[in-house]
Amino acid sequence: MVFQWPKSKEEIRDITPQQARWLLEGLSIEQKKAHKTVRIRPEDTCF
């Protein structure tokens, strides 16, 4: 995968921190099957 540098201001887009991580990992920023971040609160556990 080769990063396509924007040729004009119209091609520039904002991305999320997650999308930036995907780019650094060599993935596409358009992940259709990506899992959302799960946050577990202490009060939701049974330990």
XYZ file of C-alpha atoms in Angstrom:
47
model
C 0.000 0.000 0.000
C 1.345 3.396 -0.976
C 0.220 6.573 0.720
C -1.355 8.956 -1.792
C -0.316 12.490 -0.849
C -3.161 15.009 -1.442
C -2.742 16.998 -4.648
C -5.111 19.808 -3.674
C -6.804 21.281 -0.607
C -10.040 19.535 -1.605
C -8.375 16.131 -1.155
C -7.297 16.877 2.433
C -9.456 15.204 5.077
C -9.527 14.931 8.841
C -8.964 11.478 10.290
C -9.435 10.035 13.749
C -6.548 8.870 15.952
C -7.665 5.280 15.222
C -7.454 5.891 11.470
C -3.941 7.348 11.933
C -2.904 4.153 13.773
C -4.336 2.045 10.942
C -2.303 4.043 8.406
C 0.875 3.569 10.453
C 0.132 -0.186 10.578
C -0.206 -0.266 6.782
C -3.994 -0.625 6.809
C -6.669 1.336 4.993
C -8.529 4.026 6.943
C -11.761 2.564 5.553
C -12.091 -0.485 7.819
C -15.580 -1.884 7.268
C -15.243 -4.702 9.804
C -13.224 -2.953 12.495
C -14.255 -3.567 16.073
C -15.186 -0.573 18.151
C -13.251 0.114 21.351
C -14.780 -1.654 24.349
C -14.514 0.027 27.730
C -15.214 -2.089 30.799
C -16.073 -0.226 33.962
C -15.107 -1.739 37.341
C -18.759 -1.751 38.430
C -19.623 -3.942 35.417
C -17.299 -6.780 36.465
C -18.036 -9.670 38.795
C -14.608 -10.202 40.385
